[in-house]
mmCIF file of C-alpha atoms in Angstrom:
data_model
loop_
_atom_site.group_PDB
_atom_site.id
_atom_site.type_symbol
_atom_site.label_atom_id
_atom_site.label_comp_id
_atom_site.label_asym_id
_atom_site.label_seq_id
_atom_site.Cartn_x
_atom_site.Cartn_y
_atom_site.Cartn_z
ATOM 1 C CA MET A 88 0.001 -0.001 -0.002
ATOM 2 C CA LEU A 89 1.299 3.447 -0.936
ATOM 3 C CA GLU A 90 2.215 5.446 2.146
ATOM 4 C CA PRO A 91 0.227 8.692 2.599
ATOM 5 C CA ALA A 92 3.420 10.747 2.641
ATOM 6 C CA ARG A 93 4.525 9.290 -0.708
ATOM 7 C CA LEU A 94 1.099 9.891 -2.201
ATOM 8 C CA VAL A 95 1.153 13.498 -0.978
ATOM 9 C CA ALA A 96 4.627 13.896 -2.463
ATOM 10 C CA ALA A 97 3.273 12.705 -5.811
ATOM 11 C CA LEU A 98 0.321 15.138 -5.811
ATOM 12 C CA PRO A 99 2.225 18.068 -7.413
ATOM 13 C CA GLU A 100 3.201 15.801 -10.301
ATOM 14 C CA LEU A 101 -0.391 14.627 -10.695
ATOM 15 C CA ALA A 102 -1.627 18.211 -10.401
ATOM 16 C CA GLN A 103 0.683 19.260 -13.213
ATOM 17 C CA GLY A 104 -0.664 16.423 -15.319
ATOM 18 C CA ALA A 105 -4.217 17.496 -14.489
ATOM 19 C CA ALA A 106 -3.413 21.061 -15.549
ATOM 20 C CA THR A 107 -2.094 19.761 -18.861
ATOM 21 C CA THR A 108 -5.258 17.673 -19.305
ATOM 22 C CA LEU A 109 -7.476 20.712 -18.695
ATOM 23 C CA ALA A 110 -5.426 22.869 -21.057
ATOM 24 C CA LEU A 111 -5.553 20.170 -23.723
ATOM 25 C CA THR A 112 -9.306 19.797 -23.284
ATOM 26 C CA ALA A 113 -9.870 23.562 -23.461
ATOM 27 C CA CYS A 114 -7.743 24.036 -26.595
ATOM 28 C CA SER A 115 -9.305 21.041 -28.314
ATOM 29 C CA ALA A 116 -12.833 22.128 -27.367
ATOM 30 C CA LEU A 117 -12.271 25.666 -28.681
ATOM 31 C CA LEU A 118 -10.992 24.285 -31.980
ATOM 32 C CA SER A 119 -13.859 21.778 -32.179
ATOM 33 C CA TRP A 120 -16.446 24.567 -31.786
ATOM 34 C CA VAL A 121 -14.837 26.643 -34.527
ATOM 35 C CA VAL A 122 -14.449 23.660 -36.850
ATOM 36 C CA GLY A 123 -17.946 22.411 -36.035
ATOM 37 C CA GLY A 124 -19.446 25.807 -36.839
ATOM 38 C CA VAL A 125 -17.684 25.981 -40.192
ATOM 39 C CA VAL A 126 -18.564 22.408 -41.100
ATOM 40 C CA VAL A 127 -22.245 22.729 -40.177
ATOM 41 C CA CYS A 128 -22.487 25.832 -42.365
ATOM 42 C CA ALA A 129 -20.979 23.803 -45.203
ATOM 43 C CA LEU A 130 -23.365 20.912 -44.562
ATOM 44 C CA LEU A 131 -26.381 23.208 -44.779
ATOM 45 C CA SER A 132 -25.098 25.399 -47.606
ATOM 46 C CA GLY A 133 -26.501 25.474 -51.090
ATOM 47 C CA SER A 134 -23.176 24.530 -52.619
ATOM 48 C CA THR A 135 -22.896 20.894 -53.637
ATOM 49 C CA ALA A 136 -19.098 21.017 -53.420
ATOM 50 C CA SER A 137 -19.216 22.423 -49.864
ATOM 51 C CA ARG A 138 -21.720 19.815 -48.718
ATOM 52 C CA TRP A 139 -19.720 16.982 -50.298
ATOM 53 C CA THR A 140 -16.441 18.188 -48.752
ATOM 54 C CA ALA A 141 -18.037 18.537 -45.324
ATOM 55 C CA ARG A 142 -19.586 15.075 -45.518
ATOM 56 C CA VAL A 143 -16.250 13.510 -46.472
ATOM 57 C CA TYR A 144 -14.601 15.262 -43.534
ATOM 58 C CA VAL A 145 -17.273 14.152 -41.059
ATOM 59 C CA SER A 146 -17.223 10.585 -42.367
ATOM 60 C CA PHE A 147 -13.439 10.359 -42.111
ATOM 61 C CA MET A 148 -13.237 11.835 -38.622
ATOM 62 C CA ARG A 149 -16.088 9.725 -37.253
ATOM 63 C CA GLY A 150 -15.093 6.567 -39.109
ATOM 64 C CA THR A 151 -11.421 6.351 -38.104
ATOM 65 C CA PRO A 152 -9.930 6.046 -34.597
ATOM 66 C CA ALA A 153 -8.625 9.229 -32.991
ATOM 67 C CA LEU A 154 -5.385 7.378 -32.239
ATOM 68 C CA VAL A 155 -4.787 6.753 -35.944
ATOM 69 C CA GLN A 156 -5.536 10.407 -36.674
ATOM 70 C CA LEU A 157 -3.028 11.456 -34.021
ATOM 71 C CA PHE A 158 -0.355 9.255 -35.581
ATOM 72 C CA LEU A 159 -1.085 10.790 -38.983
ATOM 73 C CA VAL A 160 -0.745 14.329 -37.644
ATOM 74 C CA PHE A 161 2.347 13.685 -35.538
ATOM 75 C CA PHE A 162 4.261 11.290 -37.778
ATOM 76 C CA ALA A 163 2.968 11.874 -41.317
ATOM 77 C CA LEU A 164 2.991 15.674 -41.399
ATOM 78 C CA PRO A 165 6.785 15.847 -40.804
ATOM 79 C CA LEU A 166 7.176 13.951 -44.079
ATOM 80 C CA LEU A 167 5.595 17.013 -45.696
ATOM 81 C CA GLY A 168 7.865 19.360 -43.786
ATOM 82 C CA VAL A 169 5.327 20.246 -41.075
ATOM 83 C CA HIS A 170 6.676 19.605 -37.578
ATOM 84 C CA LEU A 171 4.272 20.188 -34.706
ATOM 85 C CA PRO A 172 5.069 20.103 -30.978
ATOM 86 C CA PRO A 173 3.379 17.190 -29.184
ATOM 87 C CA PHE A 174 0.845 19.345 -27.323
ATOM 88 C CA LEU A 175 -0.141 21.218 -30.475
ATOM 89 C CA ALA A 176 -0.404 17.989 -32.483
ATOM 90 C CA ALA A 177 -2.646 16.431 -29.826
ATOM 91 C CA SER A 178 -4.828 19.554 -29.541
ATOM 92 C CA LEU A 179 -5.189 19.747 -33.311
ATOM 93 C CA THR A 180 -6.097 16.093 -33.670
ATOM 94 C CA LEU A 181 -8.599 15.988 -30.833
ATOM 95 C CA GLY A 182 -10.147 19.300 -31.917
ATOM 96 C CA LEU A 183 -10.569 18.186 -35.519
ATOM 97 C CA ASN A 184 -11.990 14.853 -34.391
ATOM 98 C CA SER A 185 -14.456 16.421 -31.988
ATOM 99 C CA GLY A 186 -15.384 19.095 -34.534
ATOM 100 C CA ALA A 187 -17.025 16.464 -36.713
ATOM 101 C CA TYR A 188 -19.300 15.440 -33.836
ATOM 102 C CA VAL A 189 -20.029 19.056 -32.906
ATOM 103 C CA ALA A 190 -21.047 19.728 -36.508
ATOM 104 C CA GLU A 191 -23.511 16.846 -36.491
ATOM 105 C CA ILE A 192 -24.918 17.932 -33.122
ATOM 106 C CA MET A 193 -25.444 21.490 -34.358
ATOM 107 C CA ARG A 194 -26.884 20.290 -37.667
ATOM 108 C CA GLY A 195 -29.508 18.265 -35.832
ATOM 109 C CA ALA A 196 -30.328 21.206 -33.569
ATOM 110 C CA LEU A 197 -30.686 23.636 -36.485
ATOM 111 C CA LEU A 198 -32.880 21.249 -38.443
ATOM 112 C CA SER A 199 -35.169 20.846 -35.421
ATOM 113 C CA ILE A 200 -36.085 24.550 -35.462
ATOM 114 C CA PRO A 201 -39.464 24.989 -37.190
ATOM 115 C CA ALA A 202 -39.144 26.269 -40.756
ATOM 116 C CA GLY A 203 -41.899 28.776 -40.038
ATOM 117 C CA GLN A 204 -39.452 30.889 -38.039
ATOM 118 C CA ARG A 205 -37.225 31.328 -41.088
ATOM 119 C CA GLU A 206 -40.260 32.154 -43.201
ATOM 120 C CA ALA A 207 -41.420 34.726 -40.659
ATOM 121 C CA ALA A 208 -37.961 36.309 -40.623
ATOM 122 C CA ASP A 209 -38.019 36.538 -44.411
ATOM 123 C CA ALA A 210 -41.494 38.054 -44.305
ATOM 124 C CA ILE A 211 -40.365 40.937 -42.094
ATOM 125 C CA GLY A 212 -37.223 41.478 -44.142
ATOM 126 C CA MET A 213 -34.710 40.265 -41.545
ATOM 127 C CA ARG A 214 -31.243 39.905 -42.975
ATOM 128 C CA SER A 215 -29.457 36.569 -42.991
ATOM 129 C CA VAL A 216 -26.860 37.611 -40.396
ATOM 130 C CA ALA A 217 -29.562 38.858 -38.020
ATOM 131 C CA LEU A 218 -31.583 35.691 -38.593
ATOM 132 C CA TRP A 219 -28.655 33.502 -37.519
ATOM 133 C CA ARG A 220 -27.598 35.753 -34.635
ATOM 134 C CA ARG A 221 -31.008 36.503 -33.124
ATOM 135 C CA VAL A 222 -33.179 33.524 -34.089
ATOM 136 C CA LEU A 223 -31.381 30.381 -35.192
ATOM 137 C CA LEU A 224 -28.147 30.192 -33.190
ATOM 138 C CA PRO A 225 -29.616 30.999 -29.736
ATOM 139 C CA GLN A 226 -32.224 28.266 -30.141
ATOM 140 C CA ALA A 227 -29.799 25.781 -31.680
ATOM 141 C CA VAL A 228 -27.270 26.219 -28.877
ATOM 142 C CA ARG A 229 -29.995 25.805 -26.259
ATOM 143 C CA ILE A 230 -31.250 22.629 -27.934
ATOM 144 C CA ALA A 231 -27.770 21.219 -28.484
ATOM 145 C CA LEU A 232 -26.277 22.178 -25.108
ATOM 146 C CA PRO A 233 -26.717 18.781 -23.362
ATOM 147 C CA SER A 234 -25.199 16.958 -26.327
ATOM 148 C CA LEU A 235 -22.370 19.485 -26.602
ATOM 149 C CA ILE A 236 -21.490 19.083 -22.931
ATOM 150 C CA ASN A 237 -21.579 15.315 -23.349
ATOM 151 C CA GLU A 238 -19.164 15.678 -26.279
ATOM 152 C CA MET A 239 -16.854 17.855 -24.161
ATOM 153 C CA THR A 240 -16.903 15.197 -21.435
ATOM 154 C CA LEU A 241 -15.963 12.545 -23.991
ATOM 155 C CA LEU A 242 -13.226 14.859 -25.244
ATOM 156 C CA LEU A 243 -11.859 15.150 -21.704
ATOM 157 C CA LYS A 244 -11.723 11.366 -21.438
ATOM 158 C CA THR A 245 -10.002 11.114 -24.823
ATOM 159 C CA THR A 246 -7.027 13.249 -23.749
ATOM 160 C CA PRO A 247 -4.985 10.224 -22.491
ATOM 161 C CA LEU A 248 -4.340 9.450 -26.158
ATOM 162 C CA ALA A 249 -1.932 12.389 -26.101
ATOM 163 C CA SER A 250 0.451 10.320 -23.997
ATOM 164 C CA VAL A 251 1.459 8.331 -27.097
ATOM 165 C CA VAL A 252 3.212 11.469 -28.388
ATOM 166 C CA ALA A 253 4.801 12.180 -24.983
ATOM 167 C CA VAL A 254 2.304 14.729 -23.667
ATOM 168 C CA THR A 255 2.376 14.318 -19.887
ATOM 169 C CA GLU A 256 -1.317 14.650 -19.150
ATOM 170 C CA LEU A 257 -3.012 13.256 -16.032
ATOM 171 C CA THR A 258 -3.036 9.572 -16.986
ATOM 172 C CA PHE A 259 0.583 9.637 -18.186
ATOM 173 C CA ALA A 260 1.619 11.446 -15.009
ATOM 174 C CA GLY A 261 -0.089 8.707 -13.040
ATOM 175 C CA GLN A 262 1.812 6.062 -14.993
ATOM 176 C CA ILE A 263 5.087 7.798 -14.180
ATOM 177 C CA VAL A 264 4.234 7.797 -10.469
ATOM 178 C CA ILE A 265 3.223 4.130 -10.637
ATOM 179 C CA ALA A 266 6.519 3.228 -12.319
ATOM 180 C CA ARG A 267 8.337 4.896 -9.447
ATOM 181 C CA THR A 268 6.253 3.601 -6.539
ATOM 182 C CA PHE A 269 4.991 0.224 -7.877
ATOM 183 C CA GLU A 270 1.636 0.990 -6.236
ATOM 184 C CA PRO A 271 -1.009 1.398 -8.944
ATOM 185 C CA THR A 272 -4.236 1.261 -6.942
ATOM 186 C CA GLU A 273 -3.957 4.502 -4.961
ATOM 187 C CA VAL A 274 -2.476 6.420 -7.883
ATOM 188 C CA LEU A 275 -5.144 5.278 -10.317
ATOM 189 C CA LEU A 276 -7.834 6.173 -7.790
ATOM 190 C CA ALA A 277 -6.366 9.670 -7.548
ATOM 191 C CA VAL A 278 -6.324 9.908 -11.347
ATOM 192 C CA ALA A 279 -9.936 8.718 -11.537
ATOM 193 C CA VAL A 280 -10.989 11.314 -8.964
ATOM 194 C CA GLY A 281 -9.302 13.995 -11.052
ATOM 195 C CA TYR A 282 -11.275 13.058 -14.155
ATOM 196 C CA LEU A 283 -14.485 12.756 -12.130
ATOM 197 C CA VAL A 284 -14.090 16.236 -10.651
ATOM 198 C CA ALA A 285 -13.377 17.750 -14.075
ATOM 199 C CA SER A 286 -16.321 16.022 -15.770
ATOM 200 C CA GLN A 287 -18.710 16.972 -12.974
ATOM 201 C CA ALA A 288 -17.557 20.579 -13.267
ATOM 202 C CA LEU A 289 -18.548 20.470 -16.950
ATOM 203 C CA VAL A 290 -21.929 18.958 -16.119
ATOM 204 C CA GLN A 291 -22.681 21.498 -13.390
ATOM 205 C CA THR A 292 -21.654 24.359 -15.668
ATOM 206 C CA ALA A 293 -24.002 23.055 -18.350
ATOM 207 C CA ARG A 294 -26.876 22.814 -15.868
ATOM 208 C CA ALA A 295 -26.257 26.384 -14.729
ATOM 209 C CA ILE A 296 -26.308 27.595 -18.346
ATOM 210 C CA GLU A 297 -29.477 25.602 -19.040
ATOM 211 C CA ARG A 298 -31.201 27.236 -16.067
ATOM 212 C CA ARG A 299 -30.177 30.711 -17.226
ATOM 213 C CA THR A 300 -31.349 30.092 -20.783
ATOM 214 C CA ALA A 301 -34.537 28.184 -19.926
ATOM 215 C CA ILE A 302 -37.667 29.403 -21.672
ATOM 216 C CA GLY A 303 -40.515 30.473 -19.429
#
């Protein structure tokens, strides 16, 4: 059994790994929202080429493992002269992967909005930008919020993949401590608690936002 003093001594190392995990999740989530927004616009556009390109992207990202995508970004891009630091490569891969799911979530939310609202906006002469900003996006985000938070939670739990390119996130930090102490149970419990706290923070934040944006 790992002595309490040794576990306490390992906490700064685990905390640093947790900070890296949170930073990786935040960077990947920000990229996924941007990519998802662009892709959903392409999916719903009137351009056949844009829709086809977006569908190929979504199919590839959802149909191949994130680990394979990470290997392609980290090991294949250097063959083309593009060398990315491990953290940036992991953030880019996870963000692009999650962006495909965000796009599908937002597409479903936008399609669930009654067409009569668009027709009413056209009838009063509302411009396209105002229609998206004041009518469509607020409702779509409210509808999609639970699914988006679920996707962010899955993204958080996908971050251990970054360890394969030597990013010392929480799980990898735990493995380093285990290799030094030969006591996996207590360390893995500490790691699990770290992920649980982070995921619950996401869930509680989503519930607070849902309460603030609730209709009626």
